[in-house]
Short mmCIF file of C-alpha atoms in Angstrom, two decimals:
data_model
loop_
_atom_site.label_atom_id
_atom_site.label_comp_id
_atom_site.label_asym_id
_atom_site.label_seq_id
_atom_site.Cartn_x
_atom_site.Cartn_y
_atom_site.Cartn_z
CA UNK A 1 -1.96 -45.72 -43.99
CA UNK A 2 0.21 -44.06 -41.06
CA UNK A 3 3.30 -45.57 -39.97
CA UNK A 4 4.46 -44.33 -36.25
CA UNK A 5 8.28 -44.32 -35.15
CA UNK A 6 8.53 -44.21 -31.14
CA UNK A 7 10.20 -42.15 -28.66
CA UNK A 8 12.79 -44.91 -27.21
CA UNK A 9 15.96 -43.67 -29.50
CA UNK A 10 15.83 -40.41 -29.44
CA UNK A 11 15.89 -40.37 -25.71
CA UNK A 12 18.89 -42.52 -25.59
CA UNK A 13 20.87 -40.98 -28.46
CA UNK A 14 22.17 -37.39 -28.79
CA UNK A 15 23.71 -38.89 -32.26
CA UNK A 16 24.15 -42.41 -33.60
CA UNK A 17 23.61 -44.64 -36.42
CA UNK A 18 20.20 -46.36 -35.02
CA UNK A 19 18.22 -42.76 -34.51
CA UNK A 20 20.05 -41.87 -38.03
CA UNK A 21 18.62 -45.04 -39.57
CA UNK A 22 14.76 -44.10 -38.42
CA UNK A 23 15.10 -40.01 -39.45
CA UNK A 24 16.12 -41.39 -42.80
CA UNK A 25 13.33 -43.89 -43.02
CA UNK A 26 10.90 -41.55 -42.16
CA UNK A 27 12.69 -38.70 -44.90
CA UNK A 28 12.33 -41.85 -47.38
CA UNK A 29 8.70 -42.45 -46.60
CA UNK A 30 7.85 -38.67 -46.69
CA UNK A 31 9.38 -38.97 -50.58
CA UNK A 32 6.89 -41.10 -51.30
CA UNK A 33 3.94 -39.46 -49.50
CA UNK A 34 3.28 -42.62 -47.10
CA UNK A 35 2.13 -41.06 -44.19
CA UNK A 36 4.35 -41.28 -41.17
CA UNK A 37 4.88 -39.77 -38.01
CA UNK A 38 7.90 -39.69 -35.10
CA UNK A 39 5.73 -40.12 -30.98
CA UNK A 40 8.91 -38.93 -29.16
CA UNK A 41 7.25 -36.12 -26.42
CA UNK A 42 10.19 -35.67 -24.85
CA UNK A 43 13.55 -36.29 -26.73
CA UNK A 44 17.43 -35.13 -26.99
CA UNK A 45 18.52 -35.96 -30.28
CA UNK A 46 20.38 -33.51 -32.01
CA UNK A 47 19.58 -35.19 -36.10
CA UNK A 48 16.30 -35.61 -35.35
CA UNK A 49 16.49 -31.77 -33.83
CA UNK A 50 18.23 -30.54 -37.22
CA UNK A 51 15.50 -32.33 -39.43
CA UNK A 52 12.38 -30.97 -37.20
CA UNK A 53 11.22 -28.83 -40.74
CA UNK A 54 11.32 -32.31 -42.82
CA UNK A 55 9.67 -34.33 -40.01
CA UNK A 56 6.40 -35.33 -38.58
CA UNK A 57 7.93 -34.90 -35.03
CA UNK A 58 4.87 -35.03 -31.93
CA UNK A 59 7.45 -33.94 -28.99
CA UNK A 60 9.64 -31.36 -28.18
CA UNK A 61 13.40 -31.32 -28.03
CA UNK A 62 15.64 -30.75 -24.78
CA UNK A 63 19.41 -30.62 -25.16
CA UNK A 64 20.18 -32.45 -21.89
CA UNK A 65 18.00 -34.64 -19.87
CA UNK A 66 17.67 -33.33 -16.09
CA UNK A 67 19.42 -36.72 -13.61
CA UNK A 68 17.25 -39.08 -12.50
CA UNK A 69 14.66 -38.63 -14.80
CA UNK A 70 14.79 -41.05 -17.12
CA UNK A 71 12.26 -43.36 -15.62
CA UNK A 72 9.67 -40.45 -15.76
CA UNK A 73 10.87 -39.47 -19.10
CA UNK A 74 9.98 -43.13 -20.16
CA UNK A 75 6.52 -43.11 -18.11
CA UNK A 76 5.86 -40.25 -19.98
CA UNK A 77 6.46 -41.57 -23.28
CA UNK A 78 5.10 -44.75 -23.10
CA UNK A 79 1.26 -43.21 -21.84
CA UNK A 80 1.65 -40.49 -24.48
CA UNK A 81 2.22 -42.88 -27.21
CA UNK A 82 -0.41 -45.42 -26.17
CA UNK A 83 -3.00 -42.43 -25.76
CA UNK A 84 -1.77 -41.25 -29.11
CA UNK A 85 -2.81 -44.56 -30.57
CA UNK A 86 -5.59 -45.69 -29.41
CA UNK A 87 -7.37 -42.77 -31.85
CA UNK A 88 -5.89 -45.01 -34.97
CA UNK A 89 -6.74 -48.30 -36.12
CA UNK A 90 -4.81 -51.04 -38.50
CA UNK A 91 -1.89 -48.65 -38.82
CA UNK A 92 1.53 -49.69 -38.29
CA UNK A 93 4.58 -49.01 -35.09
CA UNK A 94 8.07 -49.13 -35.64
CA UNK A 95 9.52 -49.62 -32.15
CA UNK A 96 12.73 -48.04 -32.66
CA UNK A 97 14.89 -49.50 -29.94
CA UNK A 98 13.88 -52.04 -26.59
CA UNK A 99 12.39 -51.25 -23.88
CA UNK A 100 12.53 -53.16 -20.89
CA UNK A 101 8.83 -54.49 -21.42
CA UNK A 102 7.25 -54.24 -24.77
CA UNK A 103 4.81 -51.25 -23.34
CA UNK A 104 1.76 -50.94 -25.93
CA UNK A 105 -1.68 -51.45 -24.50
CA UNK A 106 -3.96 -54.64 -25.70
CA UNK A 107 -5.79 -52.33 -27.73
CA UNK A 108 -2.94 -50.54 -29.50
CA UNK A 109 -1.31 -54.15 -29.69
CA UNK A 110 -4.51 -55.69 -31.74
CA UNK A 111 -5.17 -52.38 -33.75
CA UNK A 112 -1.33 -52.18 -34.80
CA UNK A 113 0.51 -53.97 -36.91
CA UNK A 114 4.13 -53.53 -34.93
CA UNK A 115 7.39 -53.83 -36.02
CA UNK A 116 11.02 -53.33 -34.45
CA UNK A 117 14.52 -53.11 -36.28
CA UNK A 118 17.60 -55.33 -34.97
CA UNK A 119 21.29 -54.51 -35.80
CA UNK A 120 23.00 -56.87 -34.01
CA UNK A 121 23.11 -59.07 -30.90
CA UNK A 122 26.28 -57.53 -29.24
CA UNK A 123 24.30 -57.15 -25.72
CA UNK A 124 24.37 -61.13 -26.18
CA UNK A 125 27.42 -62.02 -27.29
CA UNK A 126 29.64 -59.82 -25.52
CA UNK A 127 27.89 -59.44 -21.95
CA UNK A 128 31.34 -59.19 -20.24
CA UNK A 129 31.17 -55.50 -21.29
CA UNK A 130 28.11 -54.85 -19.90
CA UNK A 131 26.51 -53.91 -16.35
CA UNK A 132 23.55 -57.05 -15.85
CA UNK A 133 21.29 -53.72 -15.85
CA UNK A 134 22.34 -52.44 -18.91
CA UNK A 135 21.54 -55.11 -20.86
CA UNK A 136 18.22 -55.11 -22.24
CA UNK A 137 15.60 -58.55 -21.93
CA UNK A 138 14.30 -58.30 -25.44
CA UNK A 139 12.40 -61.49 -25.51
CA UNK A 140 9.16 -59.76 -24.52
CA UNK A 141 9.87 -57.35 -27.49
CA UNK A 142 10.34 -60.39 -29.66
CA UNK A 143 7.51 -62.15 -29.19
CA UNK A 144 4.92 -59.65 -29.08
CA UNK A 145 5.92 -57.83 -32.63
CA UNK A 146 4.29 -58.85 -35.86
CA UNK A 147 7.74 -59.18 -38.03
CA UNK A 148 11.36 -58.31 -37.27
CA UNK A 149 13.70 -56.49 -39.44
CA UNK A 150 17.18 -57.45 -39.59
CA UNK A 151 20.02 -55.86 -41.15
CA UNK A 152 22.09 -58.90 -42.12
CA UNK A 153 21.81 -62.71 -43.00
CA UNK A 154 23.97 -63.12 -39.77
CA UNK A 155 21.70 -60.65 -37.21
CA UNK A 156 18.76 -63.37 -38.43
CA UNK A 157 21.01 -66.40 -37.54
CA UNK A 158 21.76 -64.88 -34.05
CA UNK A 159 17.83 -63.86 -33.51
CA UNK A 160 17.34 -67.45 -34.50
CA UNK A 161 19.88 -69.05 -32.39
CA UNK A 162 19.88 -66.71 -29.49
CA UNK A 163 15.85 -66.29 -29.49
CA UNK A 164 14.62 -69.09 -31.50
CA UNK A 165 12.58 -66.83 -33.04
CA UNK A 166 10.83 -68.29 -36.19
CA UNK A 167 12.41 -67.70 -39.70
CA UNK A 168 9.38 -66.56 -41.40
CA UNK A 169 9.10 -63.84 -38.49
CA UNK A 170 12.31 -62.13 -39.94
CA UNK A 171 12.97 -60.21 -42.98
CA UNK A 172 16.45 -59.03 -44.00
CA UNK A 173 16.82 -55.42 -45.01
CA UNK A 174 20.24 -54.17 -45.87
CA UNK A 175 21.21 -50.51 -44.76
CA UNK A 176 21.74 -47.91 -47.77
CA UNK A 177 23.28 -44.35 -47.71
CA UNK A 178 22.36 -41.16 -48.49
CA UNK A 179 24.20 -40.67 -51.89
CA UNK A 180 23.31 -37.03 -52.02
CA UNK A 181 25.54 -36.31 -48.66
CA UNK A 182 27.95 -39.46 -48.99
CA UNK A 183 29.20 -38.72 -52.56
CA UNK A 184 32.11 -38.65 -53.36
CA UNK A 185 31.76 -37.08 -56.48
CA UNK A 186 29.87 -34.00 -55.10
CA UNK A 187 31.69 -31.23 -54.27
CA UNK A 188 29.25 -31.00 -50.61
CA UNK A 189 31.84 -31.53 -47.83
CA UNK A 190 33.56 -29.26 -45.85
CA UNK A 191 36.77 -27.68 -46.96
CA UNK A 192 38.78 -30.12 -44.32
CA UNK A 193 42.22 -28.95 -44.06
CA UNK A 194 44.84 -31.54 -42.11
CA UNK A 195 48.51 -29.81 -42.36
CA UNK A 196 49.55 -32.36 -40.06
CA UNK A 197 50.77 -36.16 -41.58
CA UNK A 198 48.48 -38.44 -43.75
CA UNK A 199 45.86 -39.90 -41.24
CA UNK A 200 43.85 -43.14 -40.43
CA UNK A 201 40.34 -42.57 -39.46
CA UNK A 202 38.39 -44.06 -36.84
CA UNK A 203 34.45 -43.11 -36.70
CA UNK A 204 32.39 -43.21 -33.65
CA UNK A 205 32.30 -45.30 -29.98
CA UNK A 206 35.01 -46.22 -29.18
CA UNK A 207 34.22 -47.97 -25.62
CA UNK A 208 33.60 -51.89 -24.63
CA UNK A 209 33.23 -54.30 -27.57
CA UNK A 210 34.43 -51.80 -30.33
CA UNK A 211 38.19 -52.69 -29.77
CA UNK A 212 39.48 -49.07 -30.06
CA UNK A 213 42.26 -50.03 -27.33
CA UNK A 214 43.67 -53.20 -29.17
CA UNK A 215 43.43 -50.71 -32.75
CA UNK A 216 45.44 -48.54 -30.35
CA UNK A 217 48.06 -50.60 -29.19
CA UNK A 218 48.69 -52.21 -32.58
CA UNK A 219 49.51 -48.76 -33.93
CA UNK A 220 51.84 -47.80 -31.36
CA UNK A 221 53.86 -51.33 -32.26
CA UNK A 222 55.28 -49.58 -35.45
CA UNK A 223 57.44 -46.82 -35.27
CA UNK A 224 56.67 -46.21 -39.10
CA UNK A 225 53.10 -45.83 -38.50
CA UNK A 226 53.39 -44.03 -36.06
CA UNK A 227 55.68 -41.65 -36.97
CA UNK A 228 54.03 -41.22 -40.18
CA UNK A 229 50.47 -41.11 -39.46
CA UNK A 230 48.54 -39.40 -37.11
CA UNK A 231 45.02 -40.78 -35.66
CA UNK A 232 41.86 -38.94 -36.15
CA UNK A 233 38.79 -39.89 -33.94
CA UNK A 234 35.41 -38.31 -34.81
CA UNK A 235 32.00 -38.33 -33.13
CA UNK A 236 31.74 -40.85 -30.67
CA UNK A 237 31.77 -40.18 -26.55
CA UNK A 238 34.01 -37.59 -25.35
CA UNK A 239 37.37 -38.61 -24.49
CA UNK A 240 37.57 -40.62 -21.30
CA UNK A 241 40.16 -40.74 -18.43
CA UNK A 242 41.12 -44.45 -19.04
CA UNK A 243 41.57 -43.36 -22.68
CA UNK A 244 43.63 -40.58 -21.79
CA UNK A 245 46.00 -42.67 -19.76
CA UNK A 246 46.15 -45.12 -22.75
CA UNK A 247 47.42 -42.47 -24.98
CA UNK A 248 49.96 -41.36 -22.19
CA UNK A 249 51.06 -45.05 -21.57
CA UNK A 250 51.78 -45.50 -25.00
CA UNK A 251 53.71 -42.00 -25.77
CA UNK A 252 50.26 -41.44 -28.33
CA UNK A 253 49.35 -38.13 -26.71
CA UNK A 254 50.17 -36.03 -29.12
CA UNK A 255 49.08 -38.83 -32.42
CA UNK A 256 45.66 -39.23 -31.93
CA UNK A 257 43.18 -36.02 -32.22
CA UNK A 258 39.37 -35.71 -31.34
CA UNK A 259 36.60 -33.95 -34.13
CA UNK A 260 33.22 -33.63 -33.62
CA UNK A 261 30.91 -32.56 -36.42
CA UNK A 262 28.19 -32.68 -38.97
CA UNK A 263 27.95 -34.71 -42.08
CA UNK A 264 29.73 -32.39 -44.55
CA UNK A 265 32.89 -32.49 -42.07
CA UNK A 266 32.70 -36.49 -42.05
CA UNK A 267 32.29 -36.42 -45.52
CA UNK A 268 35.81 -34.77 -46.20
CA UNK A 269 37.24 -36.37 -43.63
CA UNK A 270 36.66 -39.54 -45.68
CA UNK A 271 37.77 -38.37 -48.68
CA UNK A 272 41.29 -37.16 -47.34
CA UNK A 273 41.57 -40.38 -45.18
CA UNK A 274 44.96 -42.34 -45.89
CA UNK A 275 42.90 -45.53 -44.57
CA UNK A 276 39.48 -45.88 -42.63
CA UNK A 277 39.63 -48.25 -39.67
CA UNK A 278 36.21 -50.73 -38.96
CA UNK A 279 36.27 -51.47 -35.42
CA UNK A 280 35.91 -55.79 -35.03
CA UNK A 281 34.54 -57.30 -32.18
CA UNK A 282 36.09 -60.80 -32.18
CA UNK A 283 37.50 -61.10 -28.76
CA UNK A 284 40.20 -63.35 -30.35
CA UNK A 285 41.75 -60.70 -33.06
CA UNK A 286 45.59 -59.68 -31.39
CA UNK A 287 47.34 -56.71 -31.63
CA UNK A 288 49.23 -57.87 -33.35
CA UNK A 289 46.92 -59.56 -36.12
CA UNK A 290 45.35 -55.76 -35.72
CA UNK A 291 49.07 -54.20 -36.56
CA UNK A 292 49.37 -56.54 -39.61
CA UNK A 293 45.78 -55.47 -40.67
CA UNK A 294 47.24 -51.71 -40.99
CA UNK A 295 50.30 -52.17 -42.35
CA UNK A 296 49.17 -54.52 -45.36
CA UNK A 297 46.23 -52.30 -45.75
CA UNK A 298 48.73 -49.14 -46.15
CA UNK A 299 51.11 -50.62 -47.90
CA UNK A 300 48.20 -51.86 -50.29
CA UNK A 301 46.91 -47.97 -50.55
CA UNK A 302 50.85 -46.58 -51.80
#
């Protein structure tokens, strides 16, 4: 049996939790010698770069996309992977993120058994944030795979209320953690050194429904946070102008500080976090419900 990731992740992410998710399925798989292979001809992501010795990988890695050529990029793609195919019968696909069409061939479509992950309907719930041409139409995607994935009991409600897509149709898979990197115990991260105050860490986007301003604003409420605790942003995009102006607005200039990194740097950043900060994405939380958040949960942590 072969199981086949596609490209479609890997040419949107340079890093992120969904192309993460599908290098460390197919590192899992590989464990237990089930045959399985990554169709990405053309792709920019930087893990599934660094794990190109451990991989199956048919493409060939770019750092940065040239403009306005994403739609060839994707043309691309989508004929390699359905000529790729077509030499392989009752095998499985793993769509790895939507496309605006689901793009396999009849053939390919009756000879596969297909599959796609979903981590959560923000797109739908939250369109406010989003341009009408960002957001994705994943009903074709929906109806023409074999079985969805989700990763929670309340992604399958959503995909049931949103899609009505069938109940049998949907399995729930929980997401797991590499133990061997994320351990606590293991003396594997880097050798992190923060001279500055205790800090609260936030990890990764921090635009649209993430609520990174409101997190902000509640912070700069308390003159005991913050003069006692700095902020520490890692990954994520790179600092925007809006976000700058926040932080000048609100005197936080000189509180909040950027890292980018691998996993061993994350890792120690957890471990000398005063308190780790979950973005929410109910439009109804306040600042001040956010400010009460932090200050029980640091109070809690003395």
């Amino acid at each position: 049996m072969n199981i086949f990731f596609d490209y479609k992740i890997f040419t949107l992410q340079v890093f992120g939790g969904i192309s993460r998710y599908i290098i460390e399925l197919s590192r899992s798989l590989n464990k237990i010698s089930i045959n399985n292979e990554i169709l990405s001809p053309i792709y920019l992501n930087q893990l599934l770069y660094e794990k190109n010795n451990e991989l199956n990988i048919k493409g060939i890695f770019i750092k940065k996309f040239p403009k306005y050529t994403n739609k060839i990029i994707n043309f691309i793609s989508q004929n390699y992977t359905n000529y790729y195919l077509s030499s392989f019968k009752s095998e499985i696909v793993h769509f790895t993120y939507f496309c605006n069409k689901f793009y396999l061939n009849s053939k390919n479509k009756k000879n596969h058994r297909t599959f796609v992950t979903v981590y959560d309907l923000i797109h739908e719930k939250f369109l406010q944030y989003y341009r009408p041409s960002f957001v994705i139409d994943k009903k074709s995607y929906l109806e023409n795979v074999n079985h969805i994935i989700c990763i929670s009991q309340n992604t399958k409600k959503d995909l049931i209320n949103y899609y009505e897509i069938p109940e049998e149709k949907i399995s729930v898979v929980y997401l797991g953690v590499d133990h061997k990197i994320f351990n606590p115990n293991l003396e594997n991260s880097t050798n992190f050194q923060y001279d500055n105050k205790p800090y609260i860490l936030y990890v990764g986007e921090r635009k649209r429904y993430k609520n990174f301003e409101r997190f902000i604003k509640a912070f700069s409420y308390s003159s005991k946070l913050s003069n006692n605790f700095d902020i520490i942003c890692f990954g994520g995009e790179r600092v925007s102008l809006n976000e700058k102006n926040l932080l000048i607005n609100l005197k936080l200039s000189n509180k909040v500080k950027y890292i980018f990194g691998d996993d061993k740097l994350l890792l120690s950043l957890y471990k000398r976090a005063r308190l780790y900060v979950c973005s929410r994405s109910e439009e109804h939380t306040s600042e001040l419900q956010s400010l009460a958040y932090l200050v029980c949960r640091l109070l809690l942590e003395k």
